[in-house]
PDB file of N, CA, C and O in Angstrom:
ATOM      1  N   THR A   1     149.431  71.113  83.077  1.00 61.00           N
ATOM      2  CA  THR A   1     148.366  71.596  83.242  1.00 61.00           C
ATOM      3  C   THR A   1     147.155  71.180  82.163  1.00 61.00           C
ATOM      4  O   THR A   1     147.539  71.246  81.138  1.00 61.00           O
ATOM      5  N   LEU A   2     146.157  70.644  82.647  1.00 63.00           N
ATOM      6  CA  LEU A   2     145.087  70.049  81.698  1.00 63.00           C
ATOM      7  C   LEU A   2     144.313  71.473  81.551  1.00 63.00           C
ATOM      8  O   LEU A   2     143.837  71.775  82.587  1.00 63.00           O
ATOM      9  N   ALA A   3     143.914  71.771  80.242  1.00 60.00           N
ATOM     10  CA  ALA A   3     143.036  72.731  80.342  1.00 60.00           C
ATOM     11  C   ALA A   3     141.907  72.241  79.014  1.00 60.00           C
ATOM     12  O   ALA A   3     142.149  71.633  78.236  1.00 60.00           O
ATOM     13  N   TRP A   4     140.817  73.045  79.224  1.00 58.00           N
ATOM     14  CA  TRP A   4     139.698  72.699  78.167  1.00 58.00           C
ATOM     15  C   TRP A   4     138.800  73.975  78.224  1.00 58.00           C
ATOM     16  O   TRP A   4     138.664  75.084  78.949  1.00 58.00           O
ATOM     17  N   THR A   5     138.161  73.895  77.059  1.00 58.00           N
ATOM     18  CA  THR A   5     136.964  74.998  76.763  1.00 58.00           C
ATOM     19  C   THR A   5     135.705  74.205  76.104  1.00 58.00           C
ATOM     20  O   THR A   5     135.843  73.370  75.262  1.00 58.00           O
ATOM     21  N   GLU A   6     134.573  74.721  76.710  1.00 53.00           N
ATOM     22  CA  GLU A   6     133.593  74.394  75.809  1.00 53.00           C
ATOM     23  C   GLU A   6     132.832  75.505  75.394  1.00 53.00           C
ATOM     24  O   GLU A   6     132.906  76.649  75.822  1.00 53.00           O
ATOM     25  N   VAL A   7     132.030  75.112  74.355  1.00 46.00           N
ATOM     26  CA  VAL A   7     131.330  76.106  73.434  1.00 46.00           C
ATOM     27  C   VAL A   7     130.169  76.545  74.175  1.00 46.00           C
ATOM     28  O   VAL A   7     129.788  77.777  74.240  1.00 46.00           O
ATOM     29  N   GLU A   8     129.437  75.726  74.754  1.00 50.00           N
ATOM     30  CA  GLU A   8     128.196  75.927  75.599  1.00 50.00           C
ATOM     31  C   GLU A   8     128.644  76.877  77.094  1.00 50.00           C
ATOM     32  O   GLU A   8     129.135  75.828  77.809  1.00 50.00           O
ATOM     33  N   SER A   9     128.563  77.954  77.173  1.00 47.00           N
ATOM     34  CA  SER A   9     128.865  78.698  78.331  1.00 47.00           C
ATOM     35  C   SER A   9     128.083  78.537  79.349  1.00 47.00           C
ATOM     36  O   SER A   9     128.525  79.199  80.536  1.00 47.00           O
ATOM     37  N   ARG A  10     126.982  78.081  79.418  1.00 60.00           N
ATOM     38  CA  ARG A  10     126.154  78.453  80.630  1.00 60.00           C
ATOM     39  C   ARG A  10     125.973  77.097  81.490  1.00 60.00           C
ATOM     40  O   ARG A  10     125.159  76.942  82.325  1.00 60.00           O
ATOM     41  N   HIS A  11     126.870  76.123  81.155  1.00 67.00           N
ATOM     42  CA  HIS A  11     126.895  74.938  82.072  1.00 67.00           C
ATOM     43  C   HIS A  11     128.177  74.608  82.607  1.00 67.00           C
ATOM     44  O   HIS A  11     129.245  75.300  82.310  1.00 67.00           O
ATOM     45  N   THR A  12     128.144  73.883  83.783  1.00 79.00           N
ATOM     46  CA  THR A  12     129.282  73.523  84.369  1.00 79.00           C
ATOM     47  C   THR A  12     129.520  71.891  84.430  1.00 79.00           C
ATOM     48  O   THR A  12     128.257  71.536  84.111  1.00 79.00           O
ATOM     49  N   ALA A  13     130.334  71.403  84.548  1.00 83.00           N
ATOM     50  CA  ALA A  13     130.529  69.939  84.475  1.00 83.00           C
ATOM     51  C   ALA A  13     131.068  69.338  85.628  1.00 83.00           C
ATOM     52  O   ALA A  13     132.056  70.040  86.313  1.00 83.00           O
ATOM     53  N   ASP A  14     130.885  68.254  85.998  1.00 88.00           N
ATOM     54  CA  ASP A  14     131.370  67.382  86.905  1.00 88.00           C
ATOM     55  C   ASP A  14     132.683  66.760  86.218  1.00 88.00           C
ATOM     56  O   ASP A  14     132.266  66.091  85.287  1.00 88.00           O
ATOM     57  N   VAL A  15     133.823  66.884  86.578  1.00 89.00           N
ATOM     58  CA  VAL A  15     134.904  66.287  86.137  1.00 89.00           C
ATOM     59  C   VAL A  15     135.703  65.160  86.995  1.00 89.00           C
ATOM     60  O   VAL A  15     136.017  65.519  87.996  1.00 89.00           O
ATOM     61  N   GLN A  16     136.229  64.069  86.325  1.00 94.00           N
ATOM     62  CA  GLN A  16     136.823  63.278  87.074  1.00 94.00           C
ATOM     63  C   GLN A  16     138.056  62.692  86.381  1.00 94.00           C
ATOM     64  O   GLN A  16     137.803  62.645  84.898  1.00 94.00           O
ATOM     65  N   ILE A  17     139.175  62.629  86.715  1.00 95.00           N
ATOM     66  CA  ILE A  17     140.411  61.769  86.326  1.00 95.00           C
ATOM     67  C   ILE A  17     140.452  60.694  86.820  1.00 95.00           C
ATOM     68  O   ILE A  17     140.439  60.337  87.975  1.00 95.00           O
ATOM     69  N   VAL A  18     140.342  59.651  86.014  1.00 98.00           N
ATOM     70  CA  VAL A  18     140.294  58.247  86.317  1.00 98.00           C
ATOM     71  C   VAL A  18     141.275  57.379  85.597  1.00 98.00           C
ATOM     72  O   VAL A  18     141.665  57.465  84.557  1.00 98.00           O
ATOM     73  N   ALA A  19     142.130  56.557  86.541  1.00 98.00           N
ATOM     74  CA  ALA A  19     143.035  55.788  86.126  1.00 98.00           C
ATOM     75  C   ALA A  19     142.381  54.677  85.176  1.00 98.00           C
ATOM     76  O   ALA A  19     141.104  54.114  85.198  1.00 98.00           O
ATOM     77  N   LEU A  20     142.957  53.993  84.501  1.00 97.00           N
ATOM     78  CA  LEU A  20     142.587  52.717  83.607  1.00 97.00           C
ATOM     79  C   LEU A  20     141.877  51.798  84.387  1.00 97.00           C
ATOM     80  O   LEU A  20     141.182  50.923  83.885  1.00 97.00           O
ATOM     81  N   ASP A  21     142.564  51.583  85.478  1.00 98.00           N
ATOM     82  CA  ASP A  21     141.949  50.499  86.387  1.00 98.00           C
ATOM     83  C   ASP A  21     140.706  50.706  87.317  1.00 98.00           C
ATOM     84  O   ASP A  21     140.167  50.173  88.155  1.00 98.00           O
ATOM     85  N   GLY A  22     140.171  52.149  86.877  1.00 97.00           N
ATOM     86  CA  GLY A  22     138.942  52.385  87.434  1.00 97.00           C
ATOM     87  C   GLY A  22     139.082  53.399  88.673  1.00 97.00           C
ATOM     88  O   GLY A  22     137.906  53.791  89.147  1.00 97.00           O
ATOM     89  N   ARG A  23     140.024  53.421  89.399  1.00 98.00           N
ATOM     90  CA  ARG A  23     140.395  54.439  90.437  1.00 98.00           C
ATOM     91  C   ARG A  23     140.212  55.791  90.080  1.00 98.00           C
ATOM     92  O   ARG A  23     140.606  56.524  88.992  1.00 98.00           O
ATOM     93  N   VAL A  24     139.345  56.526  90.833  1.00 98.00           N
ATOM     94  CA  VAL A  24     139.110  58.051  90.555  1.00 98.00           C
ATOM     95  C   VAL A  24     140.442  58.790  91.143  1.00 98.00           C
ATOM     96  O   VAL A  24     140.550  58.566  92.451  1.00 98.00           O
ATOM     97  N   ILE A  25     141.154  59.438  90.222  1.00 97.00           N
ATOM     98  CA  ILE A  25     142.352  60.149  90.816  1.00 97.00           C
ATOM     99  C   ILE A  25     142.010  61.401  91.468  1.00 97.00           C
ATOM    100  O   ILE A  25     142.626  61.957  92.422  1.00 97.00           O
ATOM    101  N   GLN A  26     141.262  62.142  90.719  1.00 95.00           N
ATOM    102  CA  GLN A  26     140.834  63.527  91.244  1.00 95.00           C
ATOM    103  C   GLN A  26     139.596  63.965  90.666  1.00 95.00           C
ATOM    104  O   GLN A  26     138.903  63.471  89.527  1.00 95.00           O
ATOM    105  N   THR A  27     138.633  64.494  91.708  1.00 93.00           N
ATOM    106  CA  THR A  27     137.415  64.812  91.199  1.00 93.00           C
ATOM    107  C   THR A  27     137.148  66.257  91.556  1.00 93.00           C
ATOM    108  O   THR A  27     137.627  66.930  92.355  1.00 93.00           O
ATOM    109  N   LEU A  28     136.560  66.999  90.305  1.00 87.00           N
ATOM    110  CA  LEU A  28     136.464  68.378  90.159  1.00 87.00           C
ATOM    111  C   LEU A  28     134.841  68.707  90.062  1.00 87.00           C
ATOM    112  O   LEU A  28     134.442  68.877  88.930  1.00 87.00           O
ATOM    113  N   PRO A  29     134.188  68.735  91.032  1.00 85.00           N
ATOM    114  CA  PRO A  29     132.552  69.191  90.843  1.00 85.00           C
ATOM    115  C   PRO A  29     132.337  70.413  90.367  1.00 85.00           C
ATOM    116  O   PRO A  29     133.190  71.502  90.817  1.00 85.00           O
ATOM    117  N   ASN A  30     131.363  70.784  89.796  1.00 79.00           N
ATOM    118  CA  ASN A  30     130.977  71.984  89.178  1.00 79.00           C
ATOM    119  C   ASN A  30     132.076  72.860  88.592  1.00 79.00           C
ATOM    120  O   ASN A  30     132.259  73.971  88.797  1.00 79.00           O
ATOM    121  N   THR A  31     132.899  72.128  87.702  1.00 78.00           N
ATOM    122  CA  THR A  31     133.895  72.857  86.994  1.00 78.00           C
ATOM    123  C   THR A  31     133.404  73.735  86.001  1.00 78.00           C
ATOM    124  O   THR A  31     132.701  73.381  85.053  1.00 78.00           O
ATOM    125  N   ALA A  32     133.978  75.063  85.923  1.00 72.00           N
ATOM    126  CA  ALA A  32     133.557  75.908  84.825  1.00 72.00           C
ATOM    127  C   ALA A  32     133.971  75.567  83.675  1.00 72.00           C
ATOM    128  O   ALA A  32     134.854  74.728  83.317  1.00 72.00           O
ATOM    129  N   ASN A  33     133.362  76.246  82.468  1.00 63.00           N
ATOM    130  CA  ASN A  33     133.595  75.782  81.030  1.00 63.00           C
ATOM    131  C   ASN A  33     135.089  76.029  80.630  1.00 63.00           C
ATOM    132  O   ASN A  33     135.406  75.379  79.766  1.00 63.00           O
ATOM    133  N   HIS A  34     135.558  76.901  81.248  1.00 60.00           N
ATOM    134  CA  HIS A  34     136.781  77.468  80.756  1.00 60.00           C
ATOM    135  C   HIS A  34     138.050  77.124  82.030  1.00 60.00           C
ATOM    136  O   HIS A  34     137.940  77.764  82.962  1.00 60.00           O
ATOM    137  N   SER A  35     138.514  75.997  81.984  1.00 70.00           N
ATOM    138  CA  SER A  35     139.224  75.543  83.304  1.00 70.00           C
ATOM    139  C   SER A  35     140.560  74.841  83.028  1.00 70.00           C
ATOM    140  O   SER A  35     140.757  74.473  81.800  1.00 70.00           O
ATOM    141  N   LYS A  36     141.431  75.175  83.961  1.00 78.00           N
ATOM    142  CA  LYS A  36     142.933  74.702  83.855  1.00 78.00           C
ATOM    143  C   LYS A  36     143.003  73.932  85.218  1.00 78.00           C
ATOM    144  O   LYS A  36     142.284  74.224  86.266  1.00 78.00           O
ATOM    145  N   VAL A  37     143.346  72.626  85.198  1.00 83.00           N
ATOM    146  CA  VAL A  37     143.764  71.603  86.269  1.00 83.00           C
ATOM    147  C   VAL A  37     144.964  71.554  86.396  1.00 83.00           C
ATOM    148  O   VAL A  37     145.679  70.925  85.379  1.00 83.00           O
ATOM    149  N   ASP A  38     145.875  71.766  87.606  1.00 86.00           N
ATOM    150  CA  ASP A  38     147.007  71.261  87.923  1.00 86.00           C
ATOM    151  C   ASP A  38     147.152  69.817  88.015  1.00 86.00           C
ATOM    152  O   ASP A  38     146.679  69.065  89.018  1.00 86.00           O
ATOM    153  N   VAL A  39     147.830  69.152  87.047  1.00 91.00           N
ATOM    154  CA  VAL A  39     148.063  67.597  87.274  1.00 91.00           C
ATOM    155  C   VAL A  39     149.444  67.350  87.724  1.00 91.00           C
ATOM    156  O   VAL A  39     149.937  66.047  87.475  1.00 91.00           O
ATOM    157  N   SER A  40     150.089  68.449  88.291  1.00 93.00           N
ATOM    158  CA  SER A  40     151.592  67.855  88.618  1.00 93.00           C
ATOM    159  C   SER A  40     151.807  67.002  89.721  1.00 93.00           C
ATOM    160  O   SER A  40     152.677  66.307  89.715  1.00 93.00           O
ATOM    161  N   GLY A  41     150.747  66.723  90.467  1.00 94.00           N
ATOM    162  CA  GLY A  41     150.835  65.798  91.452  1.00 94.00           C
ATOM    163  C   GLY A  41     150.133  64.446  91.081  1.00 94.00           C
ATOM    164  O   GLY A  41     150.211  63.540  91.993  1.00 94.00           O
ATOM    165  N   ILE A  42     149.935  64.292  90.116  1.00 96.00           N
ATOM    166  CA  ILE A  42     149.389  63.054  89.456  1.00 96.00           C
ATOM    167  C   ILE A  42     150.776  62.414  88.595  1.00 96.00           C
ATOM    168  O   ILE A  42     151.301  62.724  87.885  1.00 96.00           O
ATOM    169  N   PRO A  43     150.887  61.158  88.979  1.00 96.00           N
ATOM    170  CA  PRO A  43     152.066  60.441  88.463  1.00 96.00           C
ATOM    171  C   PRO A  43     151.806  60.169  86.901  1.00 96.00           C
ATOM    172  O   PRO A  43     150.560  60.275  86.467  1.00 96.00           O
ATOM    173  N   ALA A  44     152.721  59.984  86.149  1.00 97.00           N
ATOM    174  CA  ALA A  44     152.933  60.024  84.812  1.00 97.00           C
ATOM    175  C   ALA A  44     151.962  58.534  84.581  1.00 97.00           C
ATOM    176  O   ALA A  44     152.133  57.594  85.194  1.00 97.00           O
ATOM    177  N   GLY A  45     151.433  58.650  83.370  1.00 97.00           N
ATOM    178  CA  GLY A  45     150.432  57.248  82.955  1.00 97.00           C
ATOM    179  C   GLY A  45     149.516  57.787  82.092  1.00 97.00           C
ATOM    180  O   GLY A  45     149.182  58.861  81.489  1.00 97.00           O
ATOM    181  N   GLN A  46     148.475  56.813  81.916  1.00 98.00           N
ATOM    182  CA  GLN A  46     147.496  56.900  81.154  1.00 98.00           C
ATOM    183  C   GLN A  46     146.104  56.817  81.869  1.00 98.00           C
ATOM    184  O   GLN A  46     146.082  56.412  82.979  1.00 98.00           O
ATOM    185  N   TYR A  47     145.294  57.895  81.647  1.00 97.00           N
ATOM    186  CA  TYR A  47     144.165  58.141  82.467  1.00 97.00           C
ATOM    187  C   TYR A  47     142.881  58.620  81.292  1.00 97.00           C
ATOM    188  O   TYR A  47     143.184  58.734  80.287  1.00 97.00           O
ATOM    189  N   ILE A  48     141.838  58.561  81.970  1.00 96.00           N
ATOM    190  CA  ILE A  48     140.568  59.165  81.410  1.00 96.00           C
ATOM    191  C   ILE A  48     139.942  60.184  81.833  1.00 96.00           C
ATOM    192  O   ILE A  48     139.559  60.318  83.121  1.00 96.00           O
ATOM    193  N   VAL A  49     139.811  61.343  81.178  1.00 92.00           N
ATOM    194  CA  VAL A  49     138.999  62.215  81.775  1.00 92.00           C
ATOM    195  C   VAL A  49     137.580  62.163  81.349  1.00 92.00           C
ATOM    196  O   VAL A  49     137.121  62.115  80.443  1.00 92.00           O
ATOM    197  N   VAL A  50     136.490  62.302  82.686  1.00 92.00           N
ATOM    198  CA  VAL A  50     135.316  62.010  82.457  1.00 92.00           C
ATOM    199  C   VAL A  50     134.515  63.289  82.842  1.00 92.00           C
ATOM    200  O   VAL A  50     134.769  63.582  83.912  1.00 92.00           O
ATOM    201  N   ALA A  51     133.866  63.851  81.925  1.00 87.00           N
ATOM    202  CA  ALA A  51     133.101  65.010  82.225  1.00 87.00           C
ATOM    203  C   ALA A  51     131.481  64.958  81.986  1.00 87.00           C
ATOM    204  O   ALA A  51     131.117  64.064  80.974  1.00 87.00           O
ATOM    205  N   ASN A  52     130.749  65.322  82.991  1.00 87.00           N
ATOM    206  CA  ASN A  52     129.478  65.094  82.878  1.00 87.00           C
ATOM    207  C   ASN A  52     128.654  66.431  83.227  1.00 87.00           C
ATOM    208  O   ASN A  52     128.940  67.073  84.293  1.00 87.00           O
ATOM    209  N   ALA A  53     127.902  66.989  82.079  1.00 82.00           N
ATOM    210  CA  ALA A  53     127.216  68.177  82.106  1.00 82.00           C
ATOM    211  C   ALA A  53     125.780  67.946  81.680  1.00 82.00           C
ATOM    212  O   ALA A  53     125.608  67.409  80.541  1.00 82.00           O
ATOM    213  N   SER A  54     124.923  68.136  82.546  1.00 81.00           N
ATOM    214  CA  SER A  54     123.401  68.232  82.172  1.00 81.00           C
ATOM    215  C   SER A  54     123.064  66.673  81.570  1.00 81.00           C
ATOM    216  O   SER A  54     122.522  66.604  80.832  1.00 81.00           O
ATOM    217  N   GLY A  55     123.625  65.640  82.100  1.00 84.00           N
ATOM    218  CA  GLY A  55     123.320  64.378  81.922  1.00 84.00           C
ATOM    219  C   GLY A  55     124.008  63.748  80.679  1.00 84.00           C
ATOM    220  O   GLY A  55     123.736  62.878  80.353  1.00 84.00           O
ATOM    221  N   ILE A  56     124.940  64.691  80.196  1.00 86.00           N
ATOM    222  CA  ILE A  56     125.583  64.050  78.995  1.00 86.00           C
ATOM    223  C   ILE A  56     127.116  63.983  79.376  1.00 86.00           C
ATOM    224  O   ILE A  56     127.731  64.806  80.117  1.00 86.00           O
ATOM    225  N   THR A  57     127.541  62.706  78.981  1.00 89.00           N
ATOM    226  CA  THR A  57     128.941  62.308  79.540  1.00 89.00           C
ATOM    227  C   THR A  57     129.875  62.296  78.378  1.00 89.00           C
ATOM    228  O   THR A  57     129.541  61.788  77.378  1.00 89.00           O
ATOM    229  N   ALA A  58     131.087  62.807  78.419  1.00 88.00           N
ATOM    230  CA  ALA A  58     132.163  62.615  77.446  1.00 88.00           C
ATOM    231  C   ALA A  58     133.451  62.069  78.128  1.00 88.00           C
ATOM    232  O   ALA A  58     133.692  62.506  79.536  1.00 88.00           O
ATOM    233  N   GLN A  59     133.937  61.415  77.382  1.00 92.00           N
ATOM    234  CA  GLN A  59     135.392  60.776  78.048  1.00 92.00           C
ATOM    235  C   GLN A  59     136.486  60.981  77.076  1.00 92.00           C
ATOM    236  O   GLN A  59     136.232  60.905  75.779  1.00 92.00           O
ATOM    237  N   VAL A  60     137.563  61.650  77.711  1.00 90.00           N
ATOM    238  CA  VAL A  60     138.829  61.949  76.760  1.00 90.00           C
ATOM    239  C   VAL A  60     139.724  61.116  77.294  1.00 90.00           C
ATOM    240  O   VAL A  60     140.217  61.276  78.600  1.00 90.00           O
ATOM    241  N   PRO A  61     140.723  60.604  76.459  1.00 94.00           N
ATOM    242  CA  PRO A  61     142.080  60.104  77.024  1.00 94.00           C
ATOM    243  C   PRO A  61     143.056  61.310  77.579  1.00 94.00           C
ATOM    244  O   PRO A  61     143.121  62.263  76.670  1.00 94.00           O
ATOM    245  N   LEU A  62     143.716  60.822  78.495  1.00 94.00           N
ATOM    246  CA  LEU A  62     144.616  61.780  78.986  1.00 94.00           C
ATOM    247  C   LEU A  62     146.008  61.114  79.231  1.00 94.00           C
ATOM    248  O   LEU A  62     145.958  59.965  79.846  1.00 94.00           O
ATOM    249  N   LEU A  63     147.132  61.446  78.599  1.00 95.00           N
ATOM    250  CA  LEU A  63     148.477  60.822  79.010  1.00 95.00           C
ATOM    251  C   LEU A  63     149.228  61.839  79.602  1.00 95.00           C
ATOM    252  O   LEU A  63     149.507  63.015  79.050  1.00 95.00           O
ATOM    253  N   ILE A  64     149.769  61.634  80.792  1.00 95.00           N
ATOM    254  CA  ILE A  64     150.755  62.361  81.341  1.00 95.00           C
ATOM    255  C   ILE A  64     152.079  61.724  81.268  1.00 95.00           C
ATOM    256  O   ILE A  64     152.521  60.691  81.676  1.00 95.00           O
ATOM    257  N   VAL A  65     152.956  62.582  80.740  1.00 95.00           N
ATOM    258  CA  VAL A  65     154.383  62.144  80.442  1.00 95.00           C
ATOM    259  C   VAL A  65     155.285  63.162  81.279  1.00 95.00           C
ATOM    260  O   VAL A  65     155.126  64.263  81.311  1.00 95.00           O
ATOM    261  N   ARG A  66     156.198  62.699  81.992  1.00 90.00           N
ATOM    262  CA  ARG A  66     157.196  63.494  82.809  1.00 90.00           C
ATOM    263  C   ARG A  66     158.436  63.441  82.308  1.00 90.00           C
ATOM    264  O   ARG A  66     159.061  62.449  81.812  1.00 90.00           O
TER     265      ARG A  66
END
């Protein structure tokens, strides 16, 4: 399970899990600030979590190991 918390609680974010080759693996529109995402259906590998809230984009590496 992928989980995150944001300090600013009045915003939601559009979140994508993106493979290193650019393929969008999962899209989570209007995701709440305190969220958990089930990644059990995503194969092991390296990904980038891209979150966009109010025009600000953040990218965080994600490593799924089975």
